[in-house]
Amino acid sequence: MATITLEGVSKAFKGKPAVDGVDLSIDDGQFLIIVGPSGCGKTTTLRMLAGFERPTSGVVRIGGRVMNDVPPKDRDLAMVFQNYALFPHMTVAKNLAFGMRVRRVDRKVIDREVASIASMLGIEALLGRKPAELSGGERQRVALGRALLRKPKAFLLDEPLSNLDAALRAQMRFELKRIHAQFPVTTVYVTHDQVEAMTMADRIALMEGGRLQQVAAPEVLYSEPANTFVAGFVGSPKINLIPGQVVRDARRPTIRSMSCDIPVDGTAGAVLASLPHDNVVIGLRPEELRPRRPATGGLPAVRGVIELIEPLGSETHVALRVGGHVLTCKCPPRAGLEVGSEISVEFDPEHMKVFDGDTGMRLG
Amino acid sequence: MTVAPHRDEPPGEAAARPGAGGGAAPRGTAFPAAARRLRTKVLPAIIGNLAMTIIGVIFLLPLAWLILAAFNPHASPGVVTPRFSLANFTQALQSGASGAIMNSLYLAGVSTVIATVVSTLAGYVLSRHYVPLKGAALVVIIFLTGLPVTLLLIPIYQIFVSIGWLDSPFYTSLVLAATSVPFAIWLLKNFIDQVPREFEEAAAIEGSGQFRVLLTVVVPLIMPGVLVSAILTFINSWGAFLIPLVLDANPSDTPGAVGIYQFMSANGQVQFGPLAAYGILFSLPVIILYLISSRWLSGGFSFAGGIKG
């Protein structure tokens, strides 16, 4: 059990920065997920924690100890690899026991521990088999078991669910969460899947272009994105990001977007007045756009033509063309909508996110 | 099977029945399908098999001679059916064949162990680690695989004279190992290149040091390659003639390939029977080696299940 800190950690491959000045601290027992698109540096960050890559600059600490020059074998970590990396020439039991045999644990203890972890993961029947004879989900469990038996200071998981089918992935998400509750060891989990990040993490570190964009709890990341990238990455269907202009001569802070004047209250409104330029981007989550029933008072609304309807059963996603923009709205099922028809959607400006149009940073 | 329709059947009826025979052949052309089959399938097969038989006989004749002569107490260069006798084997063994084979086993065994260990370590480093001028080193290694031993023998002899290593089976096997190492390094490096690094990383994070990773993960995964390299080294050393002849003049150290010359005397007299028997005895260990290792080799080279794909 240990805290992990990264202080200004950078890594460049042949002069090209892959990770750029990452500062991150992970509390003891926390489940942190590093998420981001392909090539954002998340796996490189994890590999620096594991010791497979040496940071070009910055300091990696695990349990307070500087780890930059400590080889992987002495870091006391366990890792689950994207492709499992089970030793193909060993049986499941030997794979599970590998770390303990390296540490010269007594054979009886090994047998007992292997049996107990196998029963916890439901793989007792597989102990005598080789990895080639296992299904993807079974291999995943064995890889997890091998990591658990290590009893490490921290777990590192590199996209562990990406090779599983959707149903199995949902089940393993649940199980990983349960295992973490049972063994609250510091965990760093890398994924490109925002659903995994949102459902499993205590905290999410969102990366893009080698830099940390925001580190926050899942709900905070969703409701208070630091910039347009974070807002666009988190949430499905994606947030609607529409450019707008600050209206300078209005009585209260106002943004004009999609030919609609939107009043902005609160801190965002206060910041608007001091913005040196007029370019802003407004962010509207699809669930915050509601088809307007006749005469709902007061809220701003826009009119558009329905381009596409995606019925999902529990809800319906509607693509609405408003001027030059397409808005995605989450509507109730069987709303009686038709492609080509014109509807109005309204939204509460209080839930609207306002971003600086030049820097992409959130205002307020 | 394509069969022409029956002659006594009206042509219209045969044509109306789909799939009956090899299409509606017009009346008058006798078995055109059979003729085509003869031309395109049967004839080439006959010619091909005939050619292979001739080539096979050419290859088998010396082998047949070897076996027949070995059991013929009056063996000559001709291939004749003998009156079965083991006299040649007795004579071959009495004239030191067993000792020479033991010497060969020692030379080949020691050089195989040394060459395989050295090449595995070198191949691993060349595959996995940063080595300055690695590309150049690999080119030099390839170049060395083609270098004739004869060229090096005189300098090696002089070195052996100056450091007093002559007439020692062990130092002789060191030279034999050295002649096999370049190719073995090249072979094993390519095998190790195929092993996904994730396995080694997984072992490292479980607490294994470099040597343990190599021994418990990499070597088992490239076992077929290690065996191929070991067999090639063994055969190379087993048949070595010039190196042991020059570097070890001690008569009691004579290996099989050198010892066989005792049946060819200087004045052109050849004792064909004992020579053939000796040849068979000398081939046996290599054949046994092949038989044992083929079980491992056919197991193939696979990482199935270890990682996805």
XYZ file of C-alpha atoms in Angstrom:
673
model
C 0.000 0.000 0.000
C 1.486 3.278 -0.987
C 0.929 6.718 -2.343
C 2.257 7.438 -5.790
C 3.435 10.827 -6.952
C 4.668 12.086 -10.282
C 6.481 15.419 -10.139
C 6.975 17.175 -13.461
C 7.472 13.852 -15.214
C 8.278 14.001 -18.912
C 9.300 11.381 -21.405
C 10.570 11.975 -24.900
C 11.257 9.309 -27.507
C 14.008 10.423 -29.898
C 13.307 14.044 -28.996
C 9.548 13.723 -29.461
C 7.695 14.346 -26.201
C 5.255 11.568 -25.314
C 4.554 12.728 -21.777
C 5.005 16.366 -20.931
C 5.337 17.682 -17.390
C 2.829 15.476 -15.603
C 2.171 16.281 -11.946
C -0.056 13.745 -10.292
C -0.475 12.390 -6.824
C -2.444 9.270 -6.039
C -3.551 8.620 -2.474
C -3.046 5.341 -0.707
C -5.800 2.924 -1.736
C -7.183 5.150 -4.448
C -8.468 3.799 -7.754
C -7.125 6.253 -10.305
C -7.900 5.893 -13.983
C -5.781 7.550 -16.616
C -7.944 8.025 -19.659
C -7.392 9.651 -23.013
C -7.351 9.003 -26.746
C -4.699 6.820 -28.429
C -1.224 8.300 -28.252
C -2.007 10.689 -25.415
C 0.836 9.335 -23.270
C -1.235 7.365 -20.789
C 0.483 4.039 -21.376
C 3.913 5.689 -21.328
C 3.008 7.215 -17.961
C 2.057 3.785 -16.627
C 5.240 2.242 -18.007
C 7.258 4.880 -16.203
C 5.499 3.912 -12.985
C 6.311 0.254 -13.677
C 9.924 1.066 -14.473
C 9.915 -0.093 -18.093
C 10.629 3.447 -19.225
C 12.883 5.938 -17.509
C 11.528 9.502 -17.311
C 13.489 12.015 -19.359
C 12.918 14.463 -16.518
C 10.911 14.663 -13.319
C 10.583 12.395 -10.317
C 8.490 9.248 -9.798
C 7.815 8.371 -6.170
C 6.119 5.266 -4.838
C 5.518 5.172 -1.110
C 7.658 8.288 -0.774
C 10.715 6.636 -2.308
C 12.209 8.035 -5.519
C 11.896 5.274 -8.089
C 13.558 6.752 -11.185
C 16.525 4.378 -11.058
C 14.870 1.403 -9.375
C 14.422 -1.558 -11.763
C 10.905 -3.005 -12.171
C 11.705 -6.110 -10.127
C 12.437 -4.023 -7.034
C 9.408 -1.720 -7.230
C 7.016 -4.155 -5.594
C 4.212 -3.544 -8.063
C 1.867 -5.836 -9.921
C 0.744 -5.251 -13.456
C -1.993 -6.604 -15.668
C -1.083 -6.257 -19.318
C -3.401 -5.454 -22.175
C -2.591 -8.807 -23.802
C -2.450 -10.597 -20.432
C 1.197 -11.720 -20.935
C 0.572 -15.113 -19.366
C 3.579 -17.368 -19.785
C 2.459 -19.756 -22.538
C 4.725 -22.621 -21.462
C 3.366 -22.712 -17.915
C 0.073 -23.974 -16.564
C -2.361 -21.591 -14.935
C -1.175 -22.725 -11.495
C 2.465 -22.073 -12.422
C 1.547 -18.692 -13.870
C -0.203 -17.757 -10.646
C 2.672 -19.001 -8.509
C 5.403 -17.371 -10.591
C 5.989 -14.326 -8.392
C 5.957 -16.312 -5.163
C 8.418 -18.815 -6.581
C 10.709 -15.956 -7.535
C 10.481 -14.758 -3.936
C 11.164 -18.323 -2.701
C 7.940 -18.600 -0.751
C 7.423 -21.975 0.903
C 5.749 -24.468 -1.446
C 2.899 -25.184 0.964
C 2.131 -21.492 1.292
C 2.188 -21.140 -2.499
C -0.269 -24.005 -2.950
C -2.620 -22.565 -0.351
C -2.522 -19.024 -1.756
C -2.982 -20.209 -5.348
C -5.970 -22.301 -4.300
C -7.566 -19.428 -2.428
C -7.140 -16.877 -5.213
C -8.371 -19.421 -7.765
C -11.544 -20.005 -5.796
C -12.065 -16.259 -5.387
C -11.816 -15.741 -9.136
C -13.669 -18.943 -10.005
C -10.785 -20.501 -11.943
C -10.107 -23.614 -9.812
C -10.996 -25.897 -12.712
C -8.428 -24.233 -14.951
C -5.326 -24.608 -12.775
C -3.888 -27.484 -14.798
C -4.437 -25.890 -18.187
C -2.107 -23.857 -20.368
C -3.082 -20.308 -21.407
C -3.732 -21.411 -25.003
C -6.636 -23.536 -23.753
C -8.401 -20.610 -22.051
C -10.941 -18.114 -23.320
C -10.257 -14.393 -23.225
C -12.200 -13.874 -20.025
C -10.460 -16.786 -18.322
C -7.044 -15.476 -19.307
C -8.052 -12.110 -17.938
C -8.905 -13.684 -14.597
C -5.622 -15.566 -14.454
C -3.687 -12.374 -15.210
C -5.639 -10.632 -12.467
C -5.010 -13.498 -10.063
C -1.287 -13.377 -10.762
C -1.271 -9.672 -9.948
C -3.336 -10.144 -6.787
C -1.047 -12.875 -5.458
C 1.842 -10.457 -5.699
C 0.334 -8.460 -2.784
C 1.968 -5.356 -4.206
C 2.273 -1.765 -3.057
C 0.201 -0.790 -6.065
C -1.596 -2.315 -9.044
C -0.971 -1.137 -12.560
C -3.506 -2.126 -15.204
C -2.955 -1.376 -18.864
C -6.257 -1.502 -20.770
C -7.067 -4.841 -19.164
C -10.564 -5.110 -20.593
C -9.978 -3.959 -24.142
C -9.736 -7.497 -25.575
C -12.999 -8.700 -24.079
C -16.435 -8.596 -25.637
C -18.955 -6.056 -24.404
C -20.890 -8.325 -22.031
C -17.752 -9.725 -20.433
C -16.306 -6.242 -20.136
C -19.295 -5.037 -18.142
C -19.025 -8.051 -15.861
C -15.273 -7.610 -15.332
C -15.769 -3.904 -14.582
C -18.024 -4.920 -11.760
C -15.613 -7.583 -10.549
C -12.596 -5.315 -10.625
C -14.505 -2.811 -8.547
C -15.487 -5.546 -6.101
C -11.896 -6.794 -5.855
C -10.680 -3.283 -5.201
C -13.224 -2.915 -2.414
C -11.955 -6.183 -0.960
C -8.251 -5.303 -1.336
C -8.078 -1.504 -1.276
C -4.627 -1.259 -2.862
C -3.556 1.852 -4.740
C -4.514 1.201 -8.346
C -3.548 2.967 -11.542
C -5.654 1.886 -14.473
C -5.152 3.005 -18.041
C -7.957 2.958 -20.580
C -9.207 4.833 -23.607
C -12.789 3.981 -22.723
C -14.520 6.819 -20.898
C -17.291 4.485 -19.719
C -14.724 2.350 -17.864
C -13.213 5.490 -16.421
C -16.524 6.955 -15.294
C -17.875 3.746 -13.791
C -14.799 2.484 -11.956
C -12.602 5.373 -10.904
C -12.336 7.198 -7.598
C -10.494 9.825 -9.581
C -9.881 10.262 -13.268
C -6.787 11.786 -14.847
C -7.616 12.835 -18.370
C -4.660 13.134 -20.739
C -4.276 14.548 -24.198
C -1.128 15.298 -26.169
C 1.123 14.125 -23.344
C -0.371 16.563 -20.856
C -2.817 16.176 -18.031
C -6.021 18.018 -18.911
C -7.886 17.533 -15.656
C -7.715 15.331 -12.595
C -11.009 14.996 -10.743
C -13.707 12.678 -9.508
C -15.901 11.307 -12.337
C -18.925 13.482 -11.447
C -16.789 16.614 -11.281
C -15.169 15.811 -14.599
C -18.629 15.528 -16.103
C -20.253 18.545 -14.515
C -17.258 20.871 -14.390
C -14.943 20.116 -17.291
C -11.802 22.257 -17.252
C -11.763 22.798 -20.999
C -13.508 21.899 -24.243
C -11.366 18.751 -24.674
C -12.463 17.326 -21.322
C -16.070 18.315 -22.000
C -15.963 16.598 -25.389
C -14.237 13.450 -24.142
C -16.500 12.709 -21.193
C -20.129 11.859 -21.743
C -22.024 9.899 -24.349
C -23.514 11.108 -26.603
C -20.974 13.900 -26.814
C -21.602 17.375 -25.467
C -22.716 19.957 -28.032
C -19.994 22.598 -28.386
C -21.291 25.612 -30.275
C -19.396 28.867 -30.910
C -20.958 32.072 -29.676
C -20.282 35.802 -29.193
C -20.320 37.902 -26.053
C -23.002 40.597 -26.307
C -21.276 43.637 -24.838
C -24.135 46.145 -24.670
C -26.664 43.981 -22.858
C -27.891 44.830 -19.364
C -26.733 41.463 -17.968
C -23.956 39.153 -19.262
C -25.274 37.602 -22.456
C -23.991 35.269 -25.142
C -25.448 35.187 -28.643
C -25.296 31.778 -30.227
C -27.459 30.092 -32.869
C -29.337 33.414 -33.243
C -30.425 33.178 -29.630
C -29.551 35.497 -26.752
C -28.577 33.463 -23.708
C -28.246 35.179 -20.336
C -25.244 33.995 -18.306
C -25.414 34.257 -14.543
C -23.009 33.387 -11.763
C -19.226 33.418 -11.955
C -19.151 32.679 -15.698
C -21.169 35.816 -16.237
C -18.752 37.873 -14.153
C -15.735 36.523 -16.066
C -17.426 37.253 -19.416
C -17.263 40.995 -18.846
C -13.487 40.934 -18.417
C -12.853 38.656 -21.416
C -10.505 40.539 -23.787
C -12.256 39.179 -26.879
C -15.805 38.149 -27.796
C -15.235 34.510 -28.855
C -16.764 31.901 -26.610
C -17.903 28.308 -26.961
C -20.990 27.101 -25.163
C -21.345 23.502 -24.080
C -24.780 21.898 -23.824
C -25.096 18.279 -22.748
C -27.609 16.324 -24.900
C -29.764 15.530 -21.861
C -30.078 19.225 -21.062
C -31.776 19.950 -24.389
C -35.497 19.236 -24.120
C -38.071 19.387 -26.882
C -40.251 22.356 -25.952
C -43.860 21.675 -25.156
C -45.966 24.695 -26.084
C -45.398 27.690 -23.847
C -42.807 26.704 -21.279
C -41.921 30.057 -19.869
C -38.675 31.914 -19.857
C -35.975 29.445 -20.974
C -33.917 30.112 -24.104
C -34.831 27.869 -27.023
C -33.652 27.166 -30.554
C -35.587 25.855 -33.565
C -34.216 23.258 -35.913
C -34.962 20.463 -38.372
C -34.629 16.830 -37.291
C -31.909 15.144 -39.403
C -31.620 11.778 -37.712
C -33.418 9.775 -35.042
C -31.656 6.985 -33.140
C -34.105 5.098 -30.939
C -32.202 3.199 -28.219
C -35.240 1.871 -26.437
C -34.860 3.627 -23.121
C -34.192 6.947 -24.831
C -33.971 8.456 -28.285
C -31.072 10.470 -29.664
C -32.059 13.170 -32.101
C -29.716 15.089 -34.392
C -31.152 18.553 -34.891
C -29.872 20.964 -37.528
C -29.917 24.540 -36.225
C -28.439 26.946 -38.753
C -24.930 25.680 -39.495
C -24.757 23.438 -36.442
C -26.034 19.996 -35.538
C -27.204 19.548 -31.949
C -27.583 16.141 -30.346
C -30.538 15.906 -27.963
C -31.472 13.067 -25.672
C -35.254 12.727 -25.858
C -37.671 10.420 -24.098
C -38.660 7.300 -26.093
C -41.703 7.419 -28.350
C -41.700 11.210 -28.384
C -43.545 11.183 -31.688
C -40.697 12.814 -33.599
C -40.214 12.573 -37.354
C -37.184 13.128 -39.555
C -37.601 16.394 -41.492
C -40.018 17.963 -39.054
C -39.165 21.155 -37.220
C -39.045 21.313 -33.423
C -37.866 23.693 -30.727
C -35.547 22.623 -27.925
C -35.042 24.610 -24.760
C -32.292 24.518 -22.166
C -31.527 25.957 -18.775
C -28.591 28.420 -19.061
C -27.611 27.460 -15.524
C -26.381 24.052 -16.752
C -24.677 25.530 -19.784
C -20.846 25.432 -19.804
C -19.049 28.472 -21.165
C -15.525 28.211 -22.582
C -13.035 30.764 -23.836
C -13.299 30.515 -27.623
C -9.561 31.111 -28.107
C -7.995 28.922 -25.403
C -10.762 26.392 -24.865
C -10.555 26.888 -21.087
C -13.751 26.965 -19.087
C -14.911 30.346 -17.813
C -16.214 30.606 -14.280
C -15.808 -38.223 -62.100
C -16.415 -37.064 -65.580
C -17.859 -39.827 -67.704
C -19.178 -39.459 -71.218
C -22.866 -40.355 -71.604
C -23.843 -43.845 -72.714
C -23.735 -44.361 -76.458
C -27.119 -46.045 -76.616
C -28.813 -43.168 -74.845
C -30.480 -40.578 -77.061
C -28.318 -37.430 -76.910
C -31.312 -35.240 -76.171
C -32.118 -37.183 -73.024
C -28.605 -36.931 -71.662
C -28.452 -33.214 -72.306
C -31.782 -32.665 -70.583
C -30.560 -34.301 -67.409
C -28.479 -31.795 -65.532
C -25.386 -33.186 -63.868
C -25.487 -36.468 -65.773
C -21.914 -37.237 -66.760
C -19.331 -34.784 -68.029
C -21.599 -32.581 -70.105
C -23.332 -33.538 -73.326
C -20.525 -34.782 -75.568
C -21.547 -34.834 -79.198
C -21.877 -38.285 -80.752
C -18.666 -39.437 -82.468
C -15.846 -38.048 -80.264
C -14.659 -41.025 -78.239
C -14.271 -40.276 -74.502
C -12.891 -36.723 -74.807
C -12.888 -36.195 -71.038
C -10.810 -39.309 -70.456
C -8.324 -38.212 -73.116
C -8.001 -34.792 -71.524
C -7.536 -36.358 -68.139
C -4.755 -38.556 -69.491
C -3.034 -35.548 -71.023
C -3.332 -33.108 -68.076
C -3.232 -35.352 -65.021
C -1.911 -38.855 -65.606
C 1.028 -38.164 -67.899
C 2.605 -35.396 -65.805
C 2.197 -37.559 -62.720
C 4.025 -40.460 -64.384
C 6.858 -38.247 -65.570
C 7.158 -36.546 -62.179
C 7.237 -39.777 -60.245
C 9.732 -41.308 -62.639
C 12.076 -38.331 -62.233
C 11.800 -38.478 -58.453
C 12.465 -42.198 -58.466
C 15.645 -41.742 -60.497
C 16.869 -38.964 -58.203
C 15.934 -41.050 -55.173
C 17.902 -44.039 -56.461
C 20.940 -41.828 -57.063
C 20.735 -40.688 -53.454
C 20.019 -44.114 -52.037
C 22.765 -46.024 -53.870
C 25.682 -44.907 -51.677
C 23.572 -45.537 -48.607
C 22.676 -48.976 -49.867
C 26.346 -49.657 -50.569
C 27.261 -48.529 -47.036
C 24.793 -50.883 -45.410
C 25.488 -53.842 -47.694
C 29.274 -53.440 -47.458
C 29.149 -53.146 -43.691
C 27.754 -56.659 -43.451
C 29.942 -58.107 -46.210
C 33.249 -59.579 -45.027
C 34.556 -59.370 -48.608
C 33.298 -55.873 -49.375
C 34.372 -54.095 -52.552
C 33.341 -50.792 -54.188
C 30.510 -52.657 -55.987
C 26.999 -53.016 -54.675
C 26.586 -56.737 -54.019
C 24.281 -58.689 -51.749
C 26.493 -60.028 -48.980
C 26.608 -63.206 -47.016
C 25.485 -61.657 -43.710
C 28.306 -61.247 -41.200
C 29.196 -58.923 -38.326
C 32.914 -59.392 -38.820
C 33.383 -55.838 -40.118
C 31.808 -54.362 -37.003
C 34.005 -56.490 -34.792
C 37.060 -55.357 -36.685
C 35.993 -51.695 -36.601
C 35.459 -51.845 -32.851
C 38.714 -53.693 -32.282
C 40.609 -51.014 -34.160
C 39.433 -48.307 -31.786
C 36.077 -47.228 -33.167
C 34.426 -47.107 -29.757
C 37.204 -44.972 -28.270
C 37.108 -42.626 -31.238
C 33.345 -42.274 -30.931
C 33.721 -41.466 -27.234
C 36.298 -38.813 -28.152
C 33.901 -37.384 -30.729
C 31.109 -37.367 -28.174
C 33.313 -35.413 -25.797
C 34.362 -32.867 -28.416
C 30.853 -32.455 -29.809
C 29.152 -32.443 -26.397
C 31.441 -29.887 -24.785
C 31.465 -27.610 -27.814
C 27.665 -27.831 -28.109
C 27.114 -26.843 -24.487
C 29.580 -23.961 -24.696
C 28.346 -22.692 -28.056
C 24.675 -22.871 -27.052
C 25.174 -21.053 -23.745
C 27.364 -18.367 -25.307
C 25.054 -17.885 -28.294
C 21.908 -17.676 -26.178
C 23.434 -14.996 -23.969
C 24.828 -13.084 -26.938
C 21.605 -13.432 -28.918
C 19.576 -12.137 -25.978
C 21.775 -9.098 -25.499
C 21.825 -8.360 -29.226
C 18.055 -8.726 -29.398
C 17.064 -6.792 -26.302
C 19.712 -4.360 -25.201
C 21.274 -1.228 -26.517
C 24.648 -2.206 -27.958
C 26.795 0.463 -29.585
C 27.339 -0.332 -33.275
C 24.912 -3.230 -33.053
C 24.200 -3.185 -36.786
C 27.886 -3.405 -37.615
C 28.367 -6.196 -35.075
C 25.576 -8.220 -36.680
C 27.101 -7.773 -40.133
C 30.467 -8.972 -38.792
C 28.755 -12.002 -37.243
C 27.120 -12.879 -40.552
C 30.466 -12.466 -42.258
C 32.051 -14.861 -39.749
C 29.490 -17.574 -40.552
C 30.918 -17.694 -44.064
C 34.580 -17.643 -43.069
C 36.397 -20.922 -43.865
C 37.985 -22.531 -40.835
C 41.010 -23.551 -42.862
C 41.947 -19.897 -43.111
C 42.097 -19.507 -39.341
C 43.709 -22.806 -38.512
C 47.355 -21.800 -38.838
C 47.044 -18.679 -36.653
C 45.022 -20.657 -34.136
C 47.697 -23.355 -34.126
C 50.370 -20.767 -33.428
C 48.319 -19.243 -30.637
C 47.804 -22.700 -29.154
C 51.555 -23.364 -29.351
C 52.380 -20.122 -27.575
C 49.878 -20.592 -24.728
C 50.389 -24.329 -24.450
C 46.874 -25.440 -25.322
C 47.864 -28.070 -27.893
C 46.851 -31.717 -27.460
C 43.925 -30.945 -25.163
C 40.427 -32.157 -26.071
C 38.845 -29.360 -24.034
C 40.660 -26.495 -25.760
C 40.069 -28.189 -29.100
C 36.342 -28.231 -28.370
C 36.547 -24.508 -27.532
C 37.698 -23.872 -31.096
C 34.966 -26.144 -32.429
C 32.421 -24.159 -30.411
C 33.803 -20.904 -31.749
C 33.258 -22.044 -35.323
C 29.560 -22.620 -34.610
C 28.885 -19.572 -32.471
C 28.357 -16.953 -35.211
C 25.569 -18.838 -36.922
C 24.027 -19.871 -33.592
C 23.990 -16.251 -32.381
C 22.268 -15.182 -35.554
C 19.718 -17.964 -35.316
C 18.934 -17.417 -31.633
C 18.794 -13.650 -31.915
C 16.087 -14.023 -34.543
C 14.161 -16.435 -32.333
C 14.401 -14.092 -29.347
C 13.283 -11.172 -31.532
C 9.994 -13.023 -31.986
C 9.291 -13.275 -28.257
C 6.946 -10.448 -27.218
C 8.577 -8.201 -24.636
C 5.438 -8.270 -22.516
C 6.419 -11.709 -21.212
C 9.715 -10.379 -19.948
C 8.078 -7.292 -18.502
C 5.522 -9.442 -16.720
C 8.304 -11.584 -15.259
C 10.323 -8.513 -14.275
C 7.451 -6.888 -12.445
C 6.862 -10.162 -10.605
C 10.347 -9.696 -9.209
C 12.608 -11.606 -11.615
C 16.076 -10.360 -12.434
C 17.575 -10.544 -15.918
C 19.015 -14.047 -15.653
C 15.852 -15.472 -14.227
C 13.795 -13.838 -16.967
C 16.118 -15.359 -19.546
C 16.084 -18.822 -17.999
C 12.472 -19.181 -16.934
C 10.701 -17.214 -19.657
C 12.796 -16.594 -22.759
C 14.682 -19.895 -23.068
C 11.592 -22.123 -22.664
C 9.819 -20.050 -25.305
C 12.656 -20.371 -27.821
C 13.417 -24.020 -26.994
C 12.950 -25.161 -30.608
C 15.516 -22.574 -31.669
C 17.932 -23.604 -28.925
C 17.582 -27.231 -30.017
C 18.139 -26.438 -33.684
C 21.217 -24.449 -32.762
C 22.486 -27.237 -30.494
C 21.931 -29.943 -33.106
C 23.687 -27.946 -35.810
C 26.621 -27.291 -33.489
C 26.753 -30.928 -32.482
C 26.771 -32.154 -36.071
C 29.359 -29.578 -37.046
C 31.667 -30.673 -34.220
C 30.885 -34.342 -34.707
C 32.078 -34.313 -38.272
C 35.010 -31.978 -37.610
C 38.197 -33.351 -39.116
C 40.776 -30.654 -39.668
C 40.591 -28.857 -36.307
C 41.067 -31.918 -34.070
C 43.634 -33.329 -36.491
C 45.776 -30.209 -36.248
C 45.217 -29.146 -32.632
C 45.272 -32.499 -30.875
C 47.940 -34.921 -32.041
C 47.539 -37.235 -29.067
C 46.532 -40.656 -30.555
C 44.253 -41.452 -27.627
C 42.225 -38.264 -28.358
C 41.548 -39.127 -32.001
C 37.886 -38.472 -32.836
C 35.795 -40.552 -35.221
C 36.187 -38.407 -38.286
C 39.964 -38.659 -38.049
C 40.022 -42.293 -36.935
C 38.178 -43.457 -40.023
C 41.295 -42.836 -42.086
C 43.036 -45.834 -40.581
C 41.062 -48.004 -43.031
C 42.554 -46.191 -45.976
C 46.213 -46.929 -46.061
C 48.779 -44.714 -47.722
C 49.380 -47.055 -50.635
C 45.773 -46.900 -51.811
C 44.544 -50.049 -50.098
C 41.059 -49.497 -48.689
C 39.373 -51.892 -46.267
C 35.870 -51.298 -47.511
C 34.027 -53.565 -45.078
C 35.367 -52.140 -41.797
C 35.175 -48.647 -43.315
C 31.444 -49.058 -43.953
C 30.826 -50.595 -40.528
C 32.748 -47.757 -38.886
C 30.712 -45.261 -40.911
C 27.449 -46.736 -39.632
C 28.637 -46.785 -36.030
C 29.795 -43.190 -36.385
C 26.420 -42.034 -37.772
C 24.331 -43.640 -35.041
C 24.649 -40.945 -32.331
C 23.552 -38.216 -34.743
C 20.579 -40.260 -35.916
C 19.587 -40.939 -32.297
C 19.928 -37.215 -31.557
C 17.562 -36.389 -34.414
C 15.035 -38.934 -33.241
C 15.026 -37.625 -29.683
C 14.831 -33.963 -30.583
C 12.264 -34.278 -33.367
C 9.609 -34.686 -30.692
C 10.537 -31.249 -29.316
C 11.047 -29.634 -32.669
C 7.667 -30.640 -33.985
C 6.125 -28.975 -30.939
C 6.774 -25.775 -32.840
C 7.359 -22.257 -31.845
C 4.234 -20.701 -30.468
C 3.136 -18.142 -27.911
C -0.457 -19.193 -28.223
C -2.589 -17.989 -25.386
C 0.092 -15.985 -23.682
C -0.919 -12.830 -25.369
C -3.850 -12.004 -27.546
C -3.668 -13.062 -31.158
